[in-house]
PDB file of C-alpha atoms in Angstrom:
ATOM      1  CA  MET A   1       0.000   0.000   0.000  1.00  0.00           C
ATOM      2  CA  ASP A   2       1.242   3.497  -0.789  1.00  0.00           C
ATOM      3  CA  ARG A   3       2.606   4.910   2.476  1.00  0.00           C
ATOM      4  CA  LYS A   4       1.781   8.527   1.616  1.00  0.00           C
ATOM      5  CA  TRP A   5      -1.872   7.624   0.999  1.00  0.00           C
ATOM      6  CA  GLU A   6      -2.026   5.751   4.294  1.00  0.00           C
ATOM      7  CA  ILE A   7      -0.747   8.718   6.290  1.00  0.00           C
ATOM      8  CA  ARG A   8      -3.025  11.224   4.588  1.00  0.00           C
ATOM      9  CA  MET A   9      -6.277   9.289   5.070  1.00  0.00           C
ATOM     10  CA  LYS A  10      -8.304   9.934   8.230  1.00  0.00           C
ATOM     11  CA  VAL A  11     -10.881   7.656   9.846  1.00  0.00           C
ATOM     12  CA  LEU A  12     -13.927   9.189  11.528  1.00  0.00           C
ATOM     13  CA  ASN A  13     -16.492   7.227  13.503  1.00  0.00           C
ATOM     14  CA  PHE A  14     -19.595   9.363  14.089  1.00  0.00           C
ATOM     15  CA  GLY A  15     -21.433   7.219  16.587  1.00  0.00           C
ATOM     16  CA  SER A  16     -23.040   6.430  19.889  1.00  0.00           C
ATOM     17  CA  MET A  17     -21.666   6.264  23.405  1.00  0.00           C
ATOM     18  CA  ASN A  18     -23.688   4.324  25.975  1.00  0.00           C
ATOM     19  CA  LEU A  19     -23.265   3.336  29.580  1.00  0.00           C
ATOM     20  CA  ASP A  20     -24.076  -0.392  29.530  1.00  0.00           C
ATOM     21  CA  TYR A  21     -25.886  -1.865  32.529  1.00  0.00           C
ATOM     22  CA  VAL A  22     -25.346  -5.598  32.099  1.00  0.00           C
ATOM     23  CA  TYR A  23     -27.483  -8.113  34.012  1.00  0.00           C
ATOM     24  CA  ALA A  24     -26.641 -11.811  34.195  1.00  0.00           C
ATOM     25  CA  VAL A  25     -29.824 -13.880  33.865  1.00  0.00           C
ATOM     26  CA  ASP A  26     -30.791 -17.525  33.480  1.00  0.00           C
ATOM     27  CA  HIS A  27     -32.893 -16.703  30.395  1.00  0.00           C
ATOM     28  CA  MET A  28     -34.264 -13.608  28.692  1.00  0.00           C
ATOM     29  CA  VAL A  29     -37.144 -12.036  30.618  1.00  0.00           C
ATOM     30  CA  GLN A  30     -40.522 -12.891  29.098  1.00  0.00           C
ATOM     31  CA  PRO A  31     -43.610 -10.612  28.975  1.00  0.00           C
ATOM     32  CA  GLY A  32     -45.163 -10.440  32.444  1.00  0.00           C
ATOM     33  CA  GLU A  33     -42.242 -12.231  34.086  1.00  0.00           C
ATOM     34  CA  THR A  34     -40.165 -10.980  37.025  1.00  0.00           C
ATOM     35  CA  GLN A  35     -36.737 -12.589  37.273  1.00  0.00           C
ATOM     36  CA  SER A  36     -33.863 -12.014  39.696  1.00  0.00           C
ATOM     37  CA  SER A  37     -30.498 -11.422  38.057  1.00  0.00           C
ATOM     38  CA  THR A  38     -27.415 -13.238  39.331  1.00  0.00           C
ATOM     39  CA  GLY A  39     -25.146 -10.243  38.787  1.00  0.00           C
ATOM     40  CA  MET A  40     -24.945  -6.674  37.490  1.00  0.00           C
ATOM     41  CA  GLU A  41     -21.986  -4.757  36.055  1.00  0.00           C
ATOM     42  CA  VAL A  42     -21.579  -1.398  34.321  1.00  0.00           C
ATOM     43  CA  PHE A  43     -19.418  -1.062  31.204  1.00  0.00           C
ATOM     44  CA  LEU A  44     -18.686   1.578  28.599  1.00  0.00           C
ATOM     45  CA  GLY A  45     -20.389   0.778  25.317  1.00  0.00           C
ATOM     46  CA  GLY A  46     -22.564   1.971  22.477  1.00  0.00           C
ATOM     47  CA  LYS A  47     -21.994   0.513  19.021  1.00  0.00           C
ATOM     48  CA  GLY A  48     -20.157   3.653  18.000  1.00  0.00           C
ATOM     49  CA  PHE A  49     -17.679   3.716  20.874  1.00  0.00           C
ATOM     50  CA  ASN A  50     -17.197  -0.061  20.732  1.00  0.00           C
ATOM     51  CA  GLN A  51     -16.248   0.191  17.078  1.00  0.00           C
ATOM     52  CA  SER A  52     -13.881   3.096  17.730  1.00  0.00           C
ATOM     53  CA  ALA A  53     -12.252   1.027  20.458  1.00  0.00           C
ATOM     54  CA  ALA A  54     -11.925  -1.904  18.054  1.00  0.00           C
ATOM     55  CA  LEU A  55     -10.310   0.327  15.437  1.00  0.00           C
ATOM     56  CA  ALA A  56      -7.917   1.851  17.969  1.00  0.00           C
ATOM     57  CA  LYS A  57      -7.003  -1.518  19.493  1.00  0.00           C
ATOM     58  CA  ALA A  58      -6.368  -2.815  15.964  1.00  0.00           C
ATOM     59  CA  GLY A  59      -3.865   0.001  15.487  1.00  0.00           C
ATOM     60  CA  VAL A  60      -5.943   2.481  13.468  1.00  0.00           C
ATOM     61  CA  PRO A  61      -5.850   6.191  14.446  1.00  0.00           C
ATOM     62  CA  VAL A  62      -9.565   6.983  14.718  1.00  0.00           C
ATOM     63  CA  TYR A  63     -11.497  10.153  15.528  1.00  0.00           C
ATOM     64  CA  HIS A  64     -14.713   9.579  17.457  1.00  0.00           C
ATOM     65  CA  ALA A  65     -17.561  12.080  17.120  1.00  0.00           C
ATOM     66  CA  GLY A  66     -20.642  12.084  19.304  1.00  0.00           C
ATOM     67  CA  GLN A  67     -22.328  13.514  22.385  1.00  0.00           C
ATOM     68  CA  ILE A  68     -22.376  12.603  26.047  1.00  0.00           C
ATOM     69  CA  GLY A  69     -24.006  14.160  29.114  1.00  0.00           C
ATOM     70  CA  GLU A  70     -22.141  15.312  32.206  1.00  0.00           C
ATOM     71  CA  ASP A  71     -22.556  11.772  33.573  1.00  0.00           C
ATOM     72  CA  GLY A  72     -20.552  10.401  30.647  1.00  0.00           C
ATOM     73  CA  ARG A  73     -17.186  12.119  31.091  1.00  0.00           C
ATOM     74  CA  ILE A  74     -15.683   8.706  31.726  1.00  0.00           C
ATOM     75  CA  PHE A  75     -15.746   8.290  27.938  1.00  0.00           C
ATOM     76  CA  LEU A  76     -13.170  11.064  27.606  1.00  0.00           C
ATOM     77  CA  GLU A  77     -10.924   9.189  30.017  1.00  0.00           C
ATOM     78  CA  ALA A  78     -11.458   5.938  28.112  1.00  0.00           C
ATOM     79  CA  ALA A  79     -10.706   7.621  24.782  1.00  0.00           C
ATOM     80  CA  LYS A  80      -7.308   8.628  26.130  1.00  0.00           C
ATOM     81  CA  GLU A  81      -6.728   5.129  27.490  1.00  0.00           C
ATOM     82  CA  PHE A  82      -7.502   3.481  24.136  1.00  0.00           C
ATOM     83  CA  ALA A  83      -5.802   6.217  22.036  1.00  0.00           C
ATOM     84  CA  ILE A  84      -9.098   7.277  20.420  1.00  0.00           C
ATOM     85  CA  LYS A  85      -8.929  10.884  19.202  1.00  0.00           C
ATOM     86  CA  ASP A  86     -11.569  12.778  21.208  1.00  0.00           C
ATOM     87  CA  ASP A  87     -11.514  16.118  19.323  1.00  0.00           C
ATOM     88  CA  TYR A  88     -15.188  15.708  18.380  1.00  0.00           C
ATOM     89  CA  ILE A  89     -16.651  14.202  21.565  1.00  0.00           C
ATOM     90  CA  LYS A  90     -19.007  16.887  22.867  1.00  0.00           C
ATOM     91  CA  VAL A  91     -20.439  17.202  26.377  1.00  0.00           C
ATOM     92  CA  CYS A  92     -24.063  18.385  26.167  1.00  0.00           C
ATOM     93  CA  GLU A  93     -26.959  18.957  28.552  1.00  0.00           C
ATOM     94  CA  GLY A  94     -28.951  15.972  29.719  1.00  0.00           C
ATOM     95  CA  LYS A  95     -28.089  12.312  30.161  1.00  0.00           C
ATOM     96  CA  THR A  96     -25.621  10.103  28.352  1.00  0.00           C
ATOM     97  CA  GLY A  97     -27.204   7.309  26.347  1.00  0.00           C
ATOM     98  CA  HIS A  98     -27.435   3.998  28.118  1.00  0.00           C
ATOM     99  CA  ALA A  99     -28.348   0.376  27.510  1.00  0.00           C
ATOM    100  CA  ILE A 100     -29.935  -2.298  29.674  1.00  0.00           C
ATOM    101  CA  ILE A 101     -28.447  -5.621  28.586  1.00  0.00           C
ATOM    102  CA  GLN A 102     -29.510  -9.114  29.597  1.00  0.00           C
ATOM    103  CA  VAL A 103     -26.883 -11.831  29.136  1.00  0.00           C
ATOM    104  CA  ASP A 104     -28.185 -15.382  29.576  1.00  0.00           C
ATOM    105  CA  LYS A 105     -26.378 -18.529  30.701  1.00  0.00           C
ATOM    106  CA  ASN A 106     -25.424 -19.304  27.065  1.00  0.00           C
ATOM    107  CA  GLY A 107     -23.792 -15.909  26.545  1.00  0.00           C
ATOM    108  CA  GLN A 108     -26.554 -14.581  24.308  1.00  0.00           C
ATOM    109  CA  ASN A 109     -27.859 -11.066  24.888  1.00  0.00           C
ATOM    110  CA  CYS A 110     -30.789  -8.735  24.329  1.00  0.00           C
ATOM    111  CA  ILE A 111     -30.478  -4.964  24.564  1.00  0.00           C
ATOM    112  CA  LEU A 112     -32.797  -2.058  25.454  1.00  0.00           C
ATOM    113  CA  LEU A 113     -31.464   1.367  24.400  1.00  0.00           C
ATOM    114  CA  TYR A 114     -32.056   4.882  25.744  1.00  0.00           C
ATOM    115  CA  GLY A 115     -30.742   7.484  23.295  1.00  0.00           C
ATOM    116  CA  GLY A 116     -29.760  10.356  25.605  1.00  0.00           C
ATOM    117  CA  GLY A 117     -27.046  12.537  24.062  1.00  0.00           C
ATOM    118  CA  ASN A 118     -26.837  10.201  21.073  1.00  0.00           C
ATOM    119  CA  ARG A 119     -30.234  11.439  19.893  1.00  0.00           C
ATOM    120  CA  THR A 120     -29.653  15.193  20.259  1.00  0.00           C
ATOM    121  CA  ILE A 121     -27.096  15.638  17.465  1.00  0.00           C
ATOM    122  CA  THR A 122     -27.585  18.924  15.575  1.00  0.00           C
ATOM    123  CA  ARG A 123     -26.803  19.647  11.941  1.00  0.00           C
ATOM    124  CA  GLY A 124     -24.528  22.434  13.092  1.00  0.00           C
ATOM    125  CA  PHE A 125     -22.492  19.893  15.064  1.00  0.00           C
ATOM    126  CA  VAL A 126     -22.396  17.584  12.030  1.00  0.00           C
ATOM    127  CA  ASP A 127     -21.051  20.401   9.834  1.00  0.00           C
ATOM    128  CA  GLU A 128     -18.458  21.283  12.470  1.00  0.00           C
ATOM    129  CA  VAL A 129     -17.210  17.696  12.644  1.00  0.00           C
ATOM    130  CA  LEU A 130     -17.124  17.028   8.898  1.00  0.00           C
ATOM    131  CA  SER A 131     -15.213  20.265   8.242  1.00  0.00           C
ATOM    132  CA  GLY A 132     -12.143  18.450   9.543  1.00  0.00           C
ATOM    133  CA  PHE A 133     -12.286  15.729   6.877  1.00  0.00           C
ATOM    134  CA  GLU A 134     -11.908  15.520   3.104  1.00  0.00           C
ATOM    135  CA  LYS A 135     -12.267  13.371  -0.005  1.00  0.00           C
ATOM    136  CA  GLY A 136     -11.048   9.812   0.458  1.00  0.00           C
ATOM    137  CA  ASP A 137     -11.313   9.792   4.252  1.00  0.00           C
ATOM    138  CA  ILE A 138     -13.327   6.966   5.814  1.00  0.00           C
ATOM    139  CA  LEU A 139     -16.554   7.607   7.729  1.00  0.00           C
ATOM    140  CA  LEU A 140     -18.018   4.816   9.854  1.00  0.00           C
ATOM    141  CA  LEU A 141     -21.667   5.047  10.933  1.00  0.00           C
ATOM    142  CA  GLN A 142     -24.247   3.049  12.889  1.00  0.00           C
ATOM    143  CA  ASN A 143     -27.920   3.808  13.518  1.00  0.00           C
ATOM    144  CA  GLU A 144     -27.778   4.763  17.210  1.00  0.00           C
ATOM    145  CA  ILE A 145     -27.586   8.537  16.596  1.00  0.00           C
ATOM    146  CA  ASN A 146     -30.003  10.964  14.960  1.00  0.00           C
ATOM    147  CA  GLU A 147     -29.389  12.991  11.743  1.00  0.00           C
ATOM    148  CA  LEU A 148     -27.917   9.886  10.100  1.00  0.00           C
ATOM    149  CA  ASP A 149     -29.341  10.798   6.686  1.00  0.00           C
ATOM    150  CA  TYR A 150     -27.863  14.302   6.860  1.00  0.00           C
ATOM    151  CA  ILE A 151     -24.464  12.946   7.882  1.00  0.00           C
ATOM    152  CA  ILE A 152     -24.477  10.531   4.927  1.00  0.00           C
ATOM    153  CA  ASP A 153     -25.484  13.249   2.455  1.00  0.00           C
ATOM    154  CA  GLN A 154     -22.854  15.707   3.665  1.00  0.00           C
ATOM    155  CA  ALA A 155     -20.066  13.126   3.797  1.00  0.00           C
ATOM    156  CA  TYR A 156     -20.935  11.899   0.311  1.00  0.00           C
ATOM    157  CA  GLU A 157     -20.719  15.443  -1.031  1.00  0.00           C
ATOM    158  CA  LYS A 158     -17.207  15.638   0.405  1.00  0.00           C
ATOM    159  CA  GLY A 159     -16.238  12.400  -1.332  1.00  0.00           C
ATOM    160  CA  MET A 160     -15.725  10.379   1.849  1.00  0.00           C
ATOM    161  CA  GLN A 161     -15.895   6.581   1.840  1.00  0.00           C
ATOM    162  CA  ILE A 162     -18.946   5.677   3.917  1.00  0.00           C
ATOM    163  CA  TYR A 163     -19.075   2.421   5.893  1.00  0.00           C
ATOM    164  CA  LEU A 164     -22.491   1.711   7.419  1.00  0.00           C
ATOM    165  CA  ASN A 165     -23.518  -0.748  10.109  1.00  0.00           C
ATOM    166  CA  PRO A 166     -27.342  -0.403   9.829  1.00  0.00           C
ATOM    167  CA  SER A 167     -28.076  -1.340  13.431  1.00  0.00           C
ATOM    168  CA  PRO A 168     -30.605  -1.088  14.902  1.00  0.00           C
ATOM    169  CA  PHE A 169     -32.579  -1.538  11.688  1.00  0.00           C
ATOM    170  CA  ASP A 170     -35.542   0.843  11.961  1.00  0.00           C
ATOM    171  CA  GLN A 171     -37.510   3.525  10.087  1.00  0.00           C
ATOM    172  CA  ALA A 172     -34.740   6.122  10.450  1.00  0.00           C
ATOM    173  CA  LEU A 173     -32.872   4.221   7.744  1.00  0.00           C
ATOM    174  CA  ASP A 174     -35.727   4.840   5.287  1.00  0.00           C
ATOM    175  CA  LYS A 175     -34.583   8.463   5.007  1.00  0.00           C
ATOM    176  CA  CYS A 176     -31.010   7.470   4.139  1.00  0.00           C
ATOM    177  CA  ASP A 177     -29.793   7.261   0.534  1.00  0.00           C
ATOM    178  CA  MET A 178     -28.194   3.819   0.614  1.00  0.00           C
ATOM    179  CA  SER A 179     -26.726   4.277  -2.869  1.00  0.00           C
ATOM    180  CA  LYS A 180     -24.156   6.556  -1.196  1.00  0.00           C
ATOM    181  CA  ILE A 181     -22.816   3.748   1.010  1.00  0.00           C
ATOM    182  CA  SER A 182     -19.410   2.324   0.072  1.00  0.00           C
ATOM    183  CA  CYS A 183     -19.581  -0.719   2.349  1.00  0.00           C
ATOM    184  CA  PHE A 184     -22.378  -2.364   4.340  1.00  0.00           C
ATOM    185  CA  LEU A 185     -21.331  -4.175   7.546  1.00  0.00           C
ATOM    186  CA  LEU A 186     -24.301  -6.120   8.875  1.00  0.00           C
ATOM    187  CA  ASN A 187     -25.442  -9.348  10.493  1.00  0.00           C
ATOM    188  CA  GLU A 188     -27.784 -11.929   9.015  1.00  0.00           C
ATOM    189  CA  ILE A 189     -30.881 -10.385  10.649  1.00  0.00           C
ATOM    190  CA  GLU A 190     -30.102  -6.908   9.284  1.00  0.00           C
ATOM    191  CA  GLY A 191     -29.188  -8.495   5.959  1.00  0.00           C
ATOM    192  CA  GLY A 192     -32.618 -10.074   5.785  1.00  0.00           C
ATOM    193  CA  GLN A 193     -34.277  -6.765   6.619  1.00  0.00           C
ATOM    194  CA  ILE A 194     -32.385  -4.704   4.044  1.00  0.00           C
ATOM    195  CA  SER A 195     -32.829  -7.391   1.367  1.00  0.00           C
ATOM    196  CA  GLY A 196     -36.587  -7.601   1.813  1.00  0.00           C
ATOM    197  CA  GLY A 197     -36.835 -10.853   3.751  1.00  0.00           C
ATOM    198  CA  GLU A 198     -34.125 -13.090   2.307  1.00  0.00           C
ATOM    199  CA  THR A 199     -32.603 -15.607   4.721  1.00  0.00           C
ATOM    200  CA  GLU A 200     -29.923 -17.391   2.691  1.00  0.00           C
ATOM    201  CA  PRO A 201     -26.563 -15.550   2.725  1.00  0.00           C
ATOM    202  CA  ASP A 202     -26.061 -15.688  -1.044  1.00  0.00           C
ATOM    203  CA  LYS A 203     -29.590 -14.449  -1.677  1.00  0.00           C
ATOM    204  CA  ILE A 204     -29.115 -11.636   0.843  1.00  0.00           C
ATOM    205  CA  VAL A 205     -26.017 -10.340  -0.930  1.00  0.00           C
ATOM    206  CA  ASP A 206     -27.602 -10.922  -4.361  1.00  0.00           C
ATOM    207  CA  SER A 207     -30.499  -8.683  -3.348  1.00  0.00           C
ATOM    208  CA  ILE A 208     -28.296  -5.938  -1.903  1.00  0.00           C
ATOM    209  CA  LEU A 209     -25.931  -5.936  -4.885  1.00  0.00           C
ATOM    210  CA  ALA A 210     -28.902  -5.786  -7.264  1.00  0.00           C
ATOM    211  CA  LYS A 211     -29.835  -2.462  -5.642  1.00  0.00           C
ATOM    212  CA  TYR A 212     -26.330  -1.124  -4.931  1.00  0.00           C
ATOM    213  CA  GLU A 213     -23.992  -2.812  -7.397  1.00  0.00           C
ATOM    214  CA  ASN A 214     -20.886  -0.840  -6.436  1.00  0.00           C
ATOM    215  CA  ALA A 215     -21.170  -1.521  -2.700  1.00  0.00           C
ATOM    216  CA  LYS A 216     -19.069  -3.943  -0.699  1.00  0.00           C
ATOM    217  CA  ILE A 217     -20.900  -6.201   1.748  1.00  0.00           C
ATOM    218  CA  VAL A 218     -19.597  -7.781   4.930  1.00  0.00           C
ATOM    219  CA  LEU A 219     -22.179 -10.193   6.354  1.00  0.00           C
ATOM    220  CA  THR A 220     -21.700 -11.839   9.749  1.00  0.00           C
ATOM    221  CA  LEU A 221     -23.545 -15.133  10.180  1.00  0.00           C
ATOM    222  CA  GLY A 222     -23.296 -16.029  13.871  1.00  0.00           C
ATOM    223  CA  GLY A 223     -22.079 -19.594  14.268  1.00  0.00           C
ATOM    224  CA  GLU A 224     -21.772 -19.930  10.488  1.00  0.00           C
ATOM    225  CA  GLY A 225     -18.959 -17.389  10.296  1.00  0.00           C
ATOM    226  CA  SER A 226     -18.959 -14.474   7.883  1.00  0.00           C
ATOM    227  CA  MET A 227     -19.118 -13.590   4.207  1.00  0.00           C
ATOM    228  CA  TYR A 228     -17.695 -10.856   1.982  1.00  0.00           C
ATOM    229  CA  ALA A 229     -19.250  -9.948  -1.360  1.00  0.00           C
ATOM    230  CA  ASP A 230     -18.905  -7.344  -4.085  1.00  0.00           C
ATOM    231  CA  LYS A 231     -19.774  -7.414  -7.769  1.00  0.00           C
ATOM    232  CA  ASP A 232     -16.583  -9.325  -8.581  1.00  0.00           C
ATOM    233  CA  LYS A 233     -16.051 -11.875  -5.793  1.00  0.00           C
ATOM    234  CA  ARG A 234     -17.335 -13.630  -2.702  1.00  0.00           C
ATOM    235  CA  PHE A 235     -15.563 -15.292   0.193  1.00  0.00           C
ATOM    236  CA  ARG A 236     -16.715 -17.238   3.276  1.00  0.00           C
ATOM    237  CA  GLN A 237     -14.909 -17.451   6.611  1.00  0.00           C
ATOM    238  CA  PRO A 238     -15.731 -19.871   9.468  1.00  0.00           C
ATOM    239  CA  ILE A 239     -15.824 -18.724  13.089  1.00  0.00           C
ATOM    240  CA  CYS A 240     -13.024 -19.078  15.606  1.00  0.00           C
ATOM    241  CA  LYS A 241     -14.575 -21.572  18.026  1.00  0.00           C
ATOM    242  CA  VAL A 242     -14.426 -20.523  21.681  1.00  0.00           C
ATOM    243  CA  GLU A 243     -16.600 -20.791  24.784  1.00  0.00           C
ATOM    244  CA  ALA A 244     -18.935 -17.796  24.514  1.00  0.00           C
ATOM    245  CA  ILE A 245     -19.392 -15.759  27.699  1.00  0.00           C
ATOM    246  CA  ASP A 246     -20.832 -12.494  26.314  1.00  0.00           C
ATOM    247  CA  THR A 247     -21.530 -11.767  22.626  1.00  0.00           C
ATOM    248  CA  THR A 248     -22.314  -8.058  23.158  1.00  0.00           C
ATOM    249  CA  ALA A 249     -19.376  -6.559  21.229  1.00  0.00           C
ATOM    250  CA  ALA A 250     -18.718  -9.367  18.743  1.00  0.00           C
ATOM    251  CA  GLY A 251     -20.111  -7.518  15.727  1.00  0.00           C
ATOM    252  CA  ASP A 252     -18.474  -4.235  16.720  1.00  0.00           C
ATOM    253  CA  THR A 253     -15.110  -5.965  17.070  1.00  0.00           C
ATOM    254  CA  PHE A 254     -15.592  -7.508  13.631  1.00  0.00           C
ATOM    255  CA  THR A 255     -16.394  -4.099  12.114  1.00  0.00           C
ATOM    256  CA  GLY A 256     -13.346  -2.384  13.580  1.00  0.00           C
ATOM    257  CA  TYR A 257     -10.966  -5.138  12.562  1.00  0.00           C
ATOM    258  CA  PHE A 258     -12.405  -5.325   9.044  1.00  0.00           C
ATOM    259  CA  ILE A 259     -11.688  -1.646   8.410  1.00  0.00           C
ATOM    260  CA  ALA A 260      -8.257  -2.115   9.971  1.00  0.00           C
ATOM    261  CA  GLY A 261      -7.556  -4.924   7.524  1.00  0.00           C
ATOM    262  CA  VAL A 262      -8.606  -2.739   4.583  1.00  0.00           C
ATOM    263  CA  LEU A 263      -6.338   0.092   5.723  1.00  0.00           C
ATOM    264  CA  LYS A 264      -3.410  -2.255   6.275  1.00  0.00           C
ATOM    265  CA  GLY A 265      -3.723  -3.505   2.682  1.00  0.00           C
ATOM    266  CA  LYS A 266      -4.647  -7.077   3.603  1.00  0.00           C
ATOM    267  CA  THR A 267      -6.605  -9.315   1.242  1.00  0.00           C
ATOM    268  CA  VAL A 268     -10.276 -10.025   1.986  1.00  0.00           C
ATOM    269  CA  GLU A 269      -9.338 -13.548   3.021  1.00  0.00           C
ATOM    270  CA  GLU A 270      -6.656 -12.338   5.441  1.00  0.00           C
ATOM    271  CA  THR A 271      -8.960  -9.658   6.815  1.00  0.00           C
ATOM    272  CA  LEU A 272     -11.912 -11.962   7.515  1.00  0.00           C
ATOM    273  CA  LYS A 273      -9.650 -14.479   9.247  1.00  0.00           C
ATOM    274  CA  MET A 274      -8.302 -11.690  11.447  1.00  0.00           C
ATOM    275  CA  CYS A 275     -11.873 -10.540  12.194  1.00  0.00           C
ATOM    276  CA  ALA A 276     -12.947 -14.066  13.147  1.00  0.00           C
ATOM    277  CA  ILE A 277     -10.113 -14.389  15.648  1.00  0.00           C
ATOM    278  CA  ALA A 278     -10.694 -10.916  17.135  1.00  0.00           C
ATOM    279  CA  SER A 279     -14.433 -11.575  17.533  1.00  0.00           C
ATOM    280  CA  GLY A 280     -13.758 -14.981  19.039  1.00  0.00           C
ATOM    281  CA  ILE A 281     -11.550 -13.419  21.698  1.00  0.00           C
ATOM    282  CA  ALA A 282     -14.190 -10.728  22.389  1.00  0.00           C
ATOM    283  CA  VAL A 283     -17.045 -13.186  23.022  1.00  0.00           C
ATOM    284  CA  SER A 284     -14.880 -15.145  25.466  1.00  0.00           C
ATOM    285  CA  ARG A 285     -14.826 -12.099  27.790  1.00  0.00           C
ATOM    286  CA  LYS A 286     -17.370 -10.024  29.706  1.00  0.00           C
ATOM    287  CA  GLY A 287     -18.502  -6.559  28.682  1.00  0.00           C
ATOM    288  CA  ALA A 288     -18.457  -4.577  25.480  1.00  0.00           C
ATOM    289  CA  THR A 289     -15.504  -2.201  25.058  1.00  0.00           C
ATOM    290  CA  PRO A 290     -13.280  -4.003  27.618  1.00  0.00           C
ATOM    291  CA  SER A 291     -13.709  -7.354  25.813  1.00  0.00           C
ATOM    292  CA  ILE A 292     -12.235  -6.130  22.517  1.00  0.00           C
ATOM    293  CA  PRO A 293      -8.705  -7.479  22.021  1.00  0.00           C
ATOM    294  CA  TYR A 294      -5.600  -5.570  20.959  1.00  0.00           C
ATOM    295  CA  MET A 295      -3.920  -6.441  17.646  1.00  0.00           C
ATOM    296  CA  GLU A 296      -1.020  -8.070  19.519  1.00  0.00           C
ATOM    297  CA  GLU A 297      -3.432 -10.639  20.982  1.00  0.00           C
ATOM    298  CA  VAL A 298      -4.938 -11.366  17.585  1.00  0.00           C
ATOM    299  CA  GLU A 299      -1.533 -11.742  15.948  1.00  0.00           C
ATOM    300  CA  LYS A 300      -0.584 -14.421  18.494  1.00  0.00           C
ATOM    301  CA  PHE A 301      -3.435 -16.567  17.143  1.00  0.00           C
ATOM    302  CA  LEU A 302      -2.594 -15.715  13.530  1.00  0.00           C
TER     303      LEU A 302
END
């Protein structure tokens, strides 16, 4: 890879920051049921911050943009700890976003989100952030902040490469021009939703590529591994088998390490293998951001 190009390119993650309240349960709470948890811990999270942490731990200089309340200043401390550039983390009035997460005895989770500062983004703030970036820079987005459509439109006008993790998949995405997305990073559920109900991996990517032929697609498939597709090639990667303790940040780890692989000039095959190992390490640990491994740990397995 051309060294000059590598130095000049910036990576911006405009995304959420959540305080994660994680409850250990026997099984997911059912409607009308009251269940005692066997433990409760608080972690830093939010898909946005998790993915910035994954990028930083994979060795990528990343700027994080987003909003926290006064109760979320711990994110500024964590950004320094993980070497995430915090130039665009803004402290606003009100509460920081948070999540209530149930983790069952099999390591599976379900998540309830409260938007807080993540949902009070202004267009003025968006313009301020994007003024620091230019054509060719990478923008990573999720769907846990507001003004997502405006961010996409403005970044596209600047010629940025836009990577989108469309999670959670809801009506806010209907306002977004998906033809402006360079790369979709999504799981099989989101793949089915964006493809109109397809369930088979090949049919999911066929449907997406039929609509957005120039896009790249990274599809995670749970226990079945992952898949990469573009108009020219496809590749499948099995999982790294481990004992799962908490799957909360598995997808976010995968996203960060995939972009790291692209920036490091690795092949798709090399990148997906690296992602599988990184995600495997993450699910073998508790929490979201703290569970994400550093590149040195991943390289030991490689």
